[in-house]
XYZ file of C-alpha atoms in Angstrom:
560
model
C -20.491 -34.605 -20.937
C -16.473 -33.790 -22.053
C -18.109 -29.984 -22.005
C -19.878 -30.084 -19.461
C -16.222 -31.514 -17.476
C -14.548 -28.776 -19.627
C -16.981 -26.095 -17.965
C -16.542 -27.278 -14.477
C -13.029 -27.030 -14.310
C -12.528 -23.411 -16.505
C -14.776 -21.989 -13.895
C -12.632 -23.575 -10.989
C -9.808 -22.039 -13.070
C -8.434 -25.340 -13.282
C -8.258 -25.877 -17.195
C -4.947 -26.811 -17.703
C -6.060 -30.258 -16.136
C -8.582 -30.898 -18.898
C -6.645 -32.983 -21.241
C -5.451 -35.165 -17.944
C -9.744 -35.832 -16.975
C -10.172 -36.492 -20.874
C -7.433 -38.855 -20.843
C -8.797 -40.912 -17.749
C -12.172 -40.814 -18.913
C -13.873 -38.736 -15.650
C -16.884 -36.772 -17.024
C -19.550 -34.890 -14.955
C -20.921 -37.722 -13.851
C -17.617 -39.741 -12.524
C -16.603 -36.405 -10.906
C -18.731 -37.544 -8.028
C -17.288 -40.700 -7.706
C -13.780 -39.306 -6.992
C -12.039 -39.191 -3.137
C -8.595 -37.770 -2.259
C -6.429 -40.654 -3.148
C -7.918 -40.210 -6.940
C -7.208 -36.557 -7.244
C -3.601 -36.661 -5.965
C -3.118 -38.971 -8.775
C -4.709 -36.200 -11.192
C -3.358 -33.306 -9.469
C 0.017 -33.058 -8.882
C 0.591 -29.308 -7.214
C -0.488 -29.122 -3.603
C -2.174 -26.114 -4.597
C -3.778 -26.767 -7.641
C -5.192 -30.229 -5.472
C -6.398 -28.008 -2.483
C -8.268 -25.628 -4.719
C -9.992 -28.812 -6.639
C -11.188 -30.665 -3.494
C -12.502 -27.217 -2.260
C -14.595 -26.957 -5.467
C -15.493 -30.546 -5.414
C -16.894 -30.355 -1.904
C -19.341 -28.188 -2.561
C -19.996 -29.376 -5.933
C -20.529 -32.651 -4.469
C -23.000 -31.443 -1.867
C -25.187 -29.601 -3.589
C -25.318 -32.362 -6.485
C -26.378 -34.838 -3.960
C -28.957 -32.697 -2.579
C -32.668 -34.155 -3.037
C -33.849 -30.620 -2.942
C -33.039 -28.402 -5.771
C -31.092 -25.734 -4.702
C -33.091 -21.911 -4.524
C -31.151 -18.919 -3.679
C -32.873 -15.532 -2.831
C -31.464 -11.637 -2.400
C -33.408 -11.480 0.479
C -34.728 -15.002 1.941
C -31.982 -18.011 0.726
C -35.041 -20.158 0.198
C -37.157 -18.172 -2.225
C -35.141 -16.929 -4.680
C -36.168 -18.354 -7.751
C -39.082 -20.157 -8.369
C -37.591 -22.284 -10.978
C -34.474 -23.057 -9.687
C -31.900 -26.184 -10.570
C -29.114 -28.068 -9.371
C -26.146 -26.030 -9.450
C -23.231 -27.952 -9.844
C -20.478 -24.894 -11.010
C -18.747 -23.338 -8.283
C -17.452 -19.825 -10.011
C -13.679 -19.033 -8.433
C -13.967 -15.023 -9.258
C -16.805 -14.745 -7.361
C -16.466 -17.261 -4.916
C -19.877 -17.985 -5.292
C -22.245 -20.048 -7.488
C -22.111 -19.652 -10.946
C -25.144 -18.262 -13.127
C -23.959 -20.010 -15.889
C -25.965 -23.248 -14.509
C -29.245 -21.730 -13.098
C -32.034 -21.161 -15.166
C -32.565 -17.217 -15.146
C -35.052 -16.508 -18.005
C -37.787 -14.575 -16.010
C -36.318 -11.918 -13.609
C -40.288 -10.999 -12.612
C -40.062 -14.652 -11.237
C -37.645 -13.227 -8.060
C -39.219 -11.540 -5.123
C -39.109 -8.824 -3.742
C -35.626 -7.987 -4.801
C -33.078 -5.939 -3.061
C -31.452 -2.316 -4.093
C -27.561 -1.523 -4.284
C -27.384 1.711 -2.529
C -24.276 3.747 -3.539
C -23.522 4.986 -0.293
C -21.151 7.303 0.094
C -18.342 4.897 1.422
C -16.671 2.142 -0.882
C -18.945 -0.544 0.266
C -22.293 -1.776 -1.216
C -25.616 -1.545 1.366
C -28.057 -4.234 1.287
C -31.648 -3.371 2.344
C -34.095 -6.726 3.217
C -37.049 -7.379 5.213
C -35.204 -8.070 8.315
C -33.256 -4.439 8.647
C -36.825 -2.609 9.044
C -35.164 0.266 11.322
C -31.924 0.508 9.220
C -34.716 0.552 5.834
C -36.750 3.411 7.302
C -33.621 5.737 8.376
C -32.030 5.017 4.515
C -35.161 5.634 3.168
C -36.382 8.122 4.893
C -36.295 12.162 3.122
C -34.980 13.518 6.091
C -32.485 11.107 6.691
C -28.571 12.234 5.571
C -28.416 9.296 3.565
C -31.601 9.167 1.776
C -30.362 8.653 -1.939
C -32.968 9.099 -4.973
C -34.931 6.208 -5.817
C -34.246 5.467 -9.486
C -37.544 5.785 -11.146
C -36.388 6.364 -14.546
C -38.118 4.488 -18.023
C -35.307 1.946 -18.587
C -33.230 2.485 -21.456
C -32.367 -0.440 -24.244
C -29.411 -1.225 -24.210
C -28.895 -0.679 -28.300
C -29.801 2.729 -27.774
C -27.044 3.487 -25.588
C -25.061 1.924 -27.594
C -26.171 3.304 -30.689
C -26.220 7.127 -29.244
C -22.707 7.172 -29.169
C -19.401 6.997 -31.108
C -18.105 4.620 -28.591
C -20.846 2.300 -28.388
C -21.210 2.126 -32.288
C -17.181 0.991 -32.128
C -17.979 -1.668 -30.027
C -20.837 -3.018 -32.028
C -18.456 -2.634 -35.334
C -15.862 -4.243 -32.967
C -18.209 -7.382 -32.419
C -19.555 -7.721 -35.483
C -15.934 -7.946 -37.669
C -14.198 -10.245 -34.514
C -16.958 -12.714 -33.139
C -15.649 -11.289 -29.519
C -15.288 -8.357 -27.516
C -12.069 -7.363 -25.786
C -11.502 -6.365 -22.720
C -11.147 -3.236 -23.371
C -14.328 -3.456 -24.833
C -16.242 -4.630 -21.814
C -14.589 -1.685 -19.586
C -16.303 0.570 -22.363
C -19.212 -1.063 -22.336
C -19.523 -1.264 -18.727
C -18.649 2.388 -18.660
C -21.246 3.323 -21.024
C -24.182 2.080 -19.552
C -23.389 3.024 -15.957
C -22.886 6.957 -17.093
C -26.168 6.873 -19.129
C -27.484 5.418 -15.068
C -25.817 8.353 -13.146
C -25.990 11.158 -15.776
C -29.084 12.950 -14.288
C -28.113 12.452 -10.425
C -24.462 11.087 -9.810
C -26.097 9.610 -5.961
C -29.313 7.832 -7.489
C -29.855 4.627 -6.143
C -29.384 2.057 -8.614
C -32.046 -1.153 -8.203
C -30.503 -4.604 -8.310
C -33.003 -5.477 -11.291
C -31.251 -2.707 -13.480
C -27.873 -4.622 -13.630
C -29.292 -7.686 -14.201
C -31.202 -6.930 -17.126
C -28.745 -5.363 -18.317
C -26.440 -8.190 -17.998
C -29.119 -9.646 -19.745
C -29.305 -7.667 -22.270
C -25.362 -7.819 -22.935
C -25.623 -11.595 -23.293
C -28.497 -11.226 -26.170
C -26.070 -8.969 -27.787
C -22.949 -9.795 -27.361
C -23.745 -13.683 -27.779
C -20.347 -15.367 -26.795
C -21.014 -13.043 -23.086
C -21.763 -14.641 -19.664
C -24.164 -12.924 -18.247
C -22.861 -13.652 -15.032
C -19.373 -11.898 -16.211
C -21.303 -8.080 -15.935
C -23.690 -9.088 -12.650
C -23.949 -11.736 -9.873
C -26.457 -10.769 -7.434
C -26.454 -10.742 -3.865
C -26.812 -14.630 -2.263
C -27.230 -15.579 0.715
C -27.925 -19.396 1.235
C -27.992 -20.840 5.178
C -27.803 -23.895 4.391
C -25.080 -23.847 2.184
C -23.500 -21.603 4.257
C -22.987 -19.054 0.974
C -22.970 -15.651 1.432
C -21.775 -12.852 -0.686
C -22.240 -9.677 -1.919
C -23.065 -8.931 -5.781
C -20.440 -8.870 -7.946
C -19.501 -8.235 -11.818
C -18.490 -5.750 -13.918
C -21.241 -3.756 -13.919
C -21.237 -3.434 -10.119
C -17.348 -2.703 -10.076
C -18.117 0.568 -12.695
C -20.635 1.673 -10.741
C -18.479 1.549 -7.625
C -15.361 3.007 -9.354
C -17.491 6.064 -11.265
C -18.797 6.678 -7.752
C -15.611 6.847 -6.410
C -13.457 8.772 -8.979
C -16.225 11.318 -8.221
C -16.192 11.401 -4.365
C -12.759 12.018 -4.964
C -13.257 15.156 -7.574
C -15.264 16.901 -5.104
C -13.055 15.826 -2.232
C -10.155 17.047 -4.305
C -12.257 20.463 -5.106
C -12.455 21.016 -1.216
C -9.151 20.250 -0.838
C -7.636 22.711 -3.645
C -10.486 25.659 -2.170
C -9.082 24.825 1.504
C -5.824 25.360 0.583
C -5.921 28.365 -1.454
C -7.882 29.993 1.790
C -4.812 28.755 3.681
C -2.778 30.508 1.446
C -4.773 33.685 1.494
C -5.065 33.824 5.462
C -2.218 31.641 6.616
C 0.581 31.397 4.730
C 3.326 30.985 7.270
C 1.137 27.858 8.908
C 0.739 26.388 5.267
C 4.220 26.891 4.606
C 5.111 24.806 8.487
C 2.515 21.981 6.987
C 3.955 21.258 3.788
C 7.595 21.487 5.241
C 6.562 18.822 7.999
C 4.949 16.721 4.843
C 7.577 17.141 2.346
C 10.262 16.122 5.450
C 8.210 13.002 6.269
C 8.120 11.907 2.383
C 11.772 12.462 2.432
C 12.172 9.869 4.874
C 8.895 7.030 5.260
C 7.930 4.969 2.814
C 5.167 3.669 4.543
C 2.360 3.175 5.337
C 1.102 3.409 1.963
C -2.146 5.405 2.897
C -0.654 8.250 4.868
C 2.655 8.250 1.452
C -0.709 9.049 -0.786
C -2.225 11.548 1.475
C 1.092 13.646 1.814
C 1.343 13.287 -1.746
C -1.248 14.718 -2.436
C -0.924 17.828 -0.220
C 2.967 18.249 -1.573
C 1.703 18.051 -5.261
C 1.712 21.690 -6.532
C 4.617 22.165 -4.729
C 6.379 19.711 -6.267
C 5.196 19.619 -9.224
C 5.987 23.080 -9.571
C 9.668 22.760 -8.586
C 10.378 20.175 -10.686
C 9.355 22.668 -13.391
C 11.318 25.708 -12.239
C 14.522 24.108 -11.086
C 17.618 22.398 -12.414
C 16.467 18.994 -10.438
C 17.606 15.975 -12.221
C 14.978 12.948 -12.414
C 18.066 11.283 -10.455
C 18.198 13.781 -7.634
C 14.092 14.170 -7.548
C 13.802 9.973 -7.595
C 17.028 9.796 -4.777
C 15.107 12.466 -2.633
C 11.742 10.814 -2.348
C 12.639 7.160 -1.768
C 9.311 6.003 -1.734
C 9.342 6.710 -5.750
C 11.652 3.492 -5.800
C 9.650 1.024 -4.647
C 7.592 -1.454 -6.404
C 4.261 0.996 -6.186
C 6.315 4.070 -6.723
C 4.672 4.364 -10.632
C 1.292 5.001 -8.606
C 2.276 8.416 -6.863
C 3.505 9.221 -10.348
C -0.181 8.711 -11.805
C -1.247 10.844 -9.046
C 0.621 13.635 -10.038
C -0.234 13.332 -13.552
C -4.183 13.319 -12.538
C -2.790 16.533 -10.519
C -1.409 18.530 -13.537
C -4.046 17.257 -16.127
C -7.280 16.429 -14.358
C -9.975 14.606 -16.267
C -7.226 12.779 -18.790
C -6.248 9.986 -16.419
C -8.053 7.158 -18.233
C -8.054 7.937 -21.559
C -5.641 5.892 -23.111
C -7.567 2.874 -22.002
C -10.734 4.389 -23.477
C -9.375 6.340 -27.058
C -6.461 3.689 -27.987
C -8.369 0.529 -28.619
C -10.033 2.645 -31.219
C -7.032 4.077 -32.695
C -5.569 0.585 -32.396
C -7.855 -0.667 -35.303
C -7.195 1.911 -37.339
C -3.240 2.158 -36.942
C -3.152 -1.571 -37.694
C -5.232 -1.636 -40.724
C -3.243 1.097 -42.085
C 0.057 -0.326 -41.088
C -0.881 -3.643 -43.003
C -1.287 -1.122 -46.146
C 1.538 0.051 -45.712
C 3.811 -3.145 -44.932
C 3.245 -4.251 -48.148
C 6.257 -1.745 -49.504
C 8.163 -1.937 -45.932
C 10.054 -4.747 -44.970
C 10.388 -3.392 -41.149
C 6.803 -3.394 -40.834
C 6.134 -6.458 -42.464
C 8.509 -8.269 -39.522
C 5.973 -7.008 -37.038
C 3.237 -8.713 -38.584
C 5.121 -11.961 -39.982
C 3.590 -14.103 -36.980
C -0.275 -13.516 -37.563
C -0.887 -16.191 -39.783
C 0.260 -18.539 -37.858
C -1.155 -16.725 -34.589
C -4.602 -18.495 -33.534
C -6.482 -18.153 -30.111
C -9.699 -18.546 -28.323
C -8.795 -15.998 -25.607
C -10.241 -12.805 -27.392
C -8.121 -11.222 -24.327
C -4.808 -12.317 -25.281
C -5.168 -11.870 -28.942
C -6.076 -8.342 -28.302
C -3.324 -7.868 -25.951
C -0.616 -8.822 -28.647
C -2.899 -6.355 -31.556
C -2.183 -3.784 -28.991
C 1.844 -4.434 -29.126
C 1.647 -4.977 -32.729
C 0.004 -1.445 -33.479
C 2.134 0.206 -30.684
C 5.321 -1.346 -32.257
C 4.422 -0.161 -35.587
C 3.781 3.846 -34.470
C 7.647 4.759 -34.807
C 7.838 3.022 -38.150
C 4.965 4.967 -39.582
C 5.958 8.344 -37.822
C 9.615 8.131 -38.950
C 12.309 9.490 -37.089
C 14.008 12.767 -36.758
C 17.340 14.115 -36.353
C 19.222 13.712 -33.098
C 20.801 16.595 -32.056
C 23.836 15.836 -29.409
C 26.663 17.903 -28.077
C 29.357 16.180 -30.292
C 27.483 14.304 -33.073
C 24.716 14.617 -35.206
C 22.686 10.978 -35.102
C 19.666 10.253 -36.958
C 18.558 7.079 -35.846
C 17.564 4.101 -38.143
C 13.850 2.593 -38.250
C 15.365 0.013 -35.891
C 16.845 1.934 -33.536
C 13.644 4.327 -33.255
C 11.449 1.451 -32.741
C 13.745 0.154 -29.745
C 13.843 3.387 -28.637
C 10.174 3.527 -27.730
C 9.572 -0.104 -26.278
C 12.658 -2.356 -26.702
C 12.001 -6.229 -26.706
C 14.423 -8.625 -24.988
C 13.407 -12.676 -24.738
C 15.291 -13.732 -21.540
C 15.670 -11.593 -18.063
C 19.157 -12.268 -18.463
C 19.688 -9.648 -20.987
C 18.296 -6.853 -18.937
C 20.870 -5.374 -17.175
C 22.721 -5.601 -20.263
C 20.159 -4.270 -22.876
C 20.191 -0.929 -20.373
C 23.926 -1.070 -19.859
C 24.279 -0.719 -24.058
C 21.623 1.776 -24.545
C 23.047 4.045 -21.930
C 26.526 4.029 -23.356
C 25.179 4.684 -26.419
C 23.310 7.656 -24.820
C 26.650 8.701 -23.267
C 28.348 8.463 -26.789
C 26.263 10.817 -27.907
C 26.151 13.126 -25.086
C 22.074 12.914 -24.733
C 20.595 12.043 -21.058
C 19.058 8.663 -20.903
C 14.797 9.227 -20.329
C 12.463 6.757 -19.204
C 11.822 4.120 -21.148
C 10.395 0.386 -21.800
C 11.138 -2.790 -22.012
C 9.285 -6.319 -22.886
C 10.445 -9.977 -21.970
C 9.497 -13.011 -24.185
C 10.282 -15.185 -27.102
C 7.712 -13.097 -29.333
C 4.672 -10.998 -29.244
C 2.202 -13.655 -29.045
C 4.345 -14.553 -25.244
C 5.640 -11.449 -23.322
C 6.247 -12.124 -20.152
C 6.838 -9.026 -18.140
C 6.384 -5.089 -18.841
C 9.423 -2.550 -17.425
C 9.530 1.198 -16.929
C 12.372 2.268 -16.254
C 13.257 5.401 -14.950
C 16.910 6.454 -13.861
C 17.940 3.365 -11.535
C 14.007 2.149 -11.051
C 12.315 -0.779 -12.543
C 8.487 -0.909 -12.117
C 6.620 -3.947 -13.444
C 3.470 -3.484 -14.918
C 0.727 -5.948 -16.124
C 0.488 -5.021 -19.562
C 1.721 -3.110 -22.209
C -0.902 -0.636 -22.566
C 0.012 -0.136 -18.547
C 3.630 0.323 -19.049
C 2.868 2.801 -22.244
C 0.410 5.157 -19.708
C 3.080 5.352 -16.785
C 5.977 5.845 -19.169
C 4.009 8.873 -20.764
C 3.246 10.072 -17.393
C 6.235 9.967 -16.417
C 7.423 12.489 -19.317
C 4.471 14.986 -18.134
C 5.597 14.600 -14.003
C 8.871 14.680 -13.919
C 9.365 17.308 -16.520
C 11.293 14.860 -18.803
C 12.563 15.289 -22.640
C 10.783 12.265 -24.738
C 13.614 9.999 -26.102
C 15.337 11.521 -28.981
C 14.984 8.399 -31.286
C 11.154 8.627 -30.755
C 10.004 11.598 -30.095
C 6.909 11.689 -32.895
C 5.772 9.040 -31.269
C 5.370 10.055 -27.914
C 4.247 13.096 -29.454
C 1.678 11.391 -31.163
C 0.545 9.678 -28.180
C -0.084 12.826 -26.629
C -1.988 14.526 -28.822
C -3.876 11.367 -30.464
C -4.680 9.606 -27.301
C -4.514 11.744 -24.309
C -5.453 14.998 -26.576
C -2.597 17.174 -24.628
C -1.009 20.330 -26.026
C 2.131 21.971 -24.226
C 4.318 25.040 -25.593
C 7.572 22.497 -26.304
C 5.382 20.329 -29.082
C 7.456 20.129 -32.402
C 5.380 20.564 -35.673
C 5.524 17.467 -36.896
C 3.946 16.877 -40.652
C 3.847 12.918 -39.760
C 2.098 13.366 -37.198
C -0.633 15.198 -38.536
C -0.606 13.232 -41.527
C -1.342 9.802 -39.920
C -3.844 11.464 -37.801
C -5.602 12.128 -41.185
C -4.309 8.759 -42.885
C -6.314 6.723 -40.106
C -9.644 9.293 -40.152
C -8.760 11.054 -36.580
C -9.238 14.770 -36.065
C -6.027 16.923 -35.254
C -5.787 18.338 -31.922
């Protein structure tokens, strides 16, 4: 019973109060016994209480039910044949958990429903009751008629086993126990481009995702099934209704996206080089009346992206051909300082380099292995990189998320000690910087927000001293790696805060390509490296470096 209590309240995301049930004695079976008065004494935070007794309604409700509960995609009392008391009330989904109904047979559900990938953001249902909307959807003539999928499904293994990526995964797996997050986007990724690779607007049946969820939880055996798809429910007298949900379902939506947006941005580039061709003094009034606006709005955010967009070459371009400083270029367009201002950067970036967007959250958790097994090698005969790895004995976790989170720092922190550093150049010295200082130089780690300010008030006088122009750069906040708190960019005056490190890392490197920035002298192979390793970039101002090349070898990587 303590597991099943344990279960009930990680899926309320409540599971800091765990020890505090344990320690009053309230299993799943006391949990029904318990009124307001109870819970206040348990729960302390207003917040924390109002999201328990939410849970606990409904948990209580359907627990007392004489009729075991059945939920159906199409008719809430025929779903499953072989249906139980549900008694988990899942928070992400805000819907009933999988975990506790018994899904063995899918053949057991009727008549089940398709996701049709329409070609707006949202998900269309199709049921027995929409018989006019079902014949215009389905119909050959109709503008929206998408391909049935009528494909021989595909195992699972074999996908994974076709591919580079999907045989990293399974290596992944079977060395930690776990997969990481990154490791479900991949996986999620995979299988949804082996879906769409014949016919990008094929409808995708609901039965698809869910045995593939299926499958993923055979595999992968510490998966919830329910993690990758949740299906459609709609329950009257519960009063539940929702749409499905998962991982699987976001990819599909995203993949569809990101492409309704290539071809939009296709039109978009042929429209305007027409423009150009027939109407150049009109295009020229347009982009003045766009570039004035983003000059002076910062909002709303929609209409800041859609001018952005159509100002892109422009600016792009003049950043490239003028003597703009990032200050003047970030002073001009105010919008670039405000909390979201990184994202208009990103856009830019997928402007000047389409297609390489993404890849550092696809190529780096495979280099990541790699760099840190060789690093370990190599920290045997380095005391500097032995301090990077002096907490992982004593570093031991259940979240598979977080522990890959900090391997991520740890093999991003070790890059400028196994690149080296080169010299530094200035106007009135000649500084090579120490192992220390190029580490710092390419994320710099502070434990309190109080030394902020100050940690960029020293490293821009040293800058000064040495007559070089302070770049972007970023900083970490917490007592160690195993507890960073917050992730900074910052760029001139700016401070963006992102969620992780392999977040800040992508919009700092961005930020080198879009605003026609000099990497940081101190670190320069490293951002080099990044470049060519991860998002497999060449431009004519790359340095030959041999350490580059030769780690690229070292860890088994080709050389761009």
């Amino acid at each position: 019973m303590n597991d099943e209590i344990d279960k009930i309240l990680t899926d309320w995301s409540l599971k800091e109060y765990i020890g505090v049930f344990k320690d009053n004695k309230i299993d799943a079976d006391t949990l029904n016994l318990l009124d307001r008065d109870m819970v206040a004494q348990l729960i302390k935070p207003i917040g924390d209480r109002a999201k328990f007794l939410k849970n606990l309604s409904l948990w209580q409700n359907v627990s007392n039910d004489d009729s075991s509960l059945s939920l159906n995609l199409i008719d809430s009392e025929k779903f499953l044949t072989n249906s139980t008391n549900v008694s988990i009330l899942n928070e992400e989904h805000k819907t009933i958990s999988w975990s506790a109904l018994n899904l063995t047979n899918f053949e057991e559900i009727e008549k089940p429903k398709e996701i049709i990938c329409s070609t707006d953001t949202s998900t269309k249902y199709l049921s027995d009751t929409d018989s006019d909307q079902t014949t215009a959807l389905l119909s050959p003539q109709s503008k929206n008629f998408k391909n049935p999928y009528t494909h021989e499904f595909k195992p699972l293994q074999d996908i994974l086993n076709q591919s580079l990526d999907g045989r990293n995964i399974l290596k992944f797996h079977k060395e930690e126990g776990v997969l990481s997050s990154n490791s479900r986007r991949k996986l999620c990724n995979l299988i949804i481009y082996d879906l769409l690779q014949e016919d990008i607007n094929i409808r995708i049946p609901h039965e698809i995702l869910f045995k593939y969820a299926q499958e993923i939880k055979s595999i992968f055996n510490k998966e919830n099934a329910s993690t990758y798809y949740v299906p459609y429910i709609n329950n009257q007298k519960m009063k539940i209704k929702a749409c499905a949900k998962g991982k699987l379902v976001d990819c599909l939506h995203n993949r569809k996206r990101d492409y309704r947006r290539e071809q939009k941005n296709v039109l978009l580039d042929k429209k305007t080089a027409d423009v150009q061709d027939n109407h150049h003094l009109e295009l020229n009034e347009d982009l003045q009346q766009n570039l004035q606006w983003l000059k002076n709005s910062t909002e709303p955010w929609e209409l800041v992206e859609k001018k952005w967009h159509a100002t892109a070459t422009f600016r792009t371009t003049e950043l490239k051909t003028s003597d703009k400083s990032v200050a003047q270029y970030m002073a001009e367009f105010p919008v670039l300082q405000k909390p979201a201002g990184y994202q208009l950067l990103l856009l830019d970036f997928n402007h000047l380099y389409p297609g390489k967007g993404f890849l550092i959250y696809e190529n780096f958790p495979i280099l990541k292995n790699k760099i840190l097994s060789y690093a370990e090698k190599k920290a045997e005969r380095d005391s500097t990189l032995r301090e990077i790895f002096q907490e992982k004995n004593t570093f031991t976790t259940n979240d598979d998320v977080r522990a890959g989170e900090v391997n991520t720092l740890r093999a991003l922190m070790a890059l400028p000690l196994l690149l080296g550093n080169p010299l530094a150049k200035g106007r009135k010295s000649t500084w090579r910087p120490s192992k220390q200082e190029a580490s710092e130089g390419f994320i710099t780690h502070i434990c309190t927000p109080a030394d902020l300010l100050t940690t960029i008030k020293r490293r821009r006088d040293k800058f000064q001293q040495h007559n070089i122009t302070l770049q972007p750069f970023i900083i970490i906040i917490g007592r160690d790696y195993m507890n960073i708190d917050k992730f900074y960019v910052i760029i001139n005056d700016t401070f963006y805060l992102l969620h992780t490190i392999l977040d800040a890392v992508d919009v700092c490197f961005k930020s080198f390509q879009v605003l026609n920035c000099r990497y940081p002298i101190e670190c320069v192979s490293t951002w080099q490296f990044i470049q060519k390793g991860v998002y497999q970039i060449q431009t004519p101002w790359d340095k030959n470096f041999v350490s580059i090349n030769s780690l690229l070898t070292d860890i088994g990587m080709e050389i761009p």
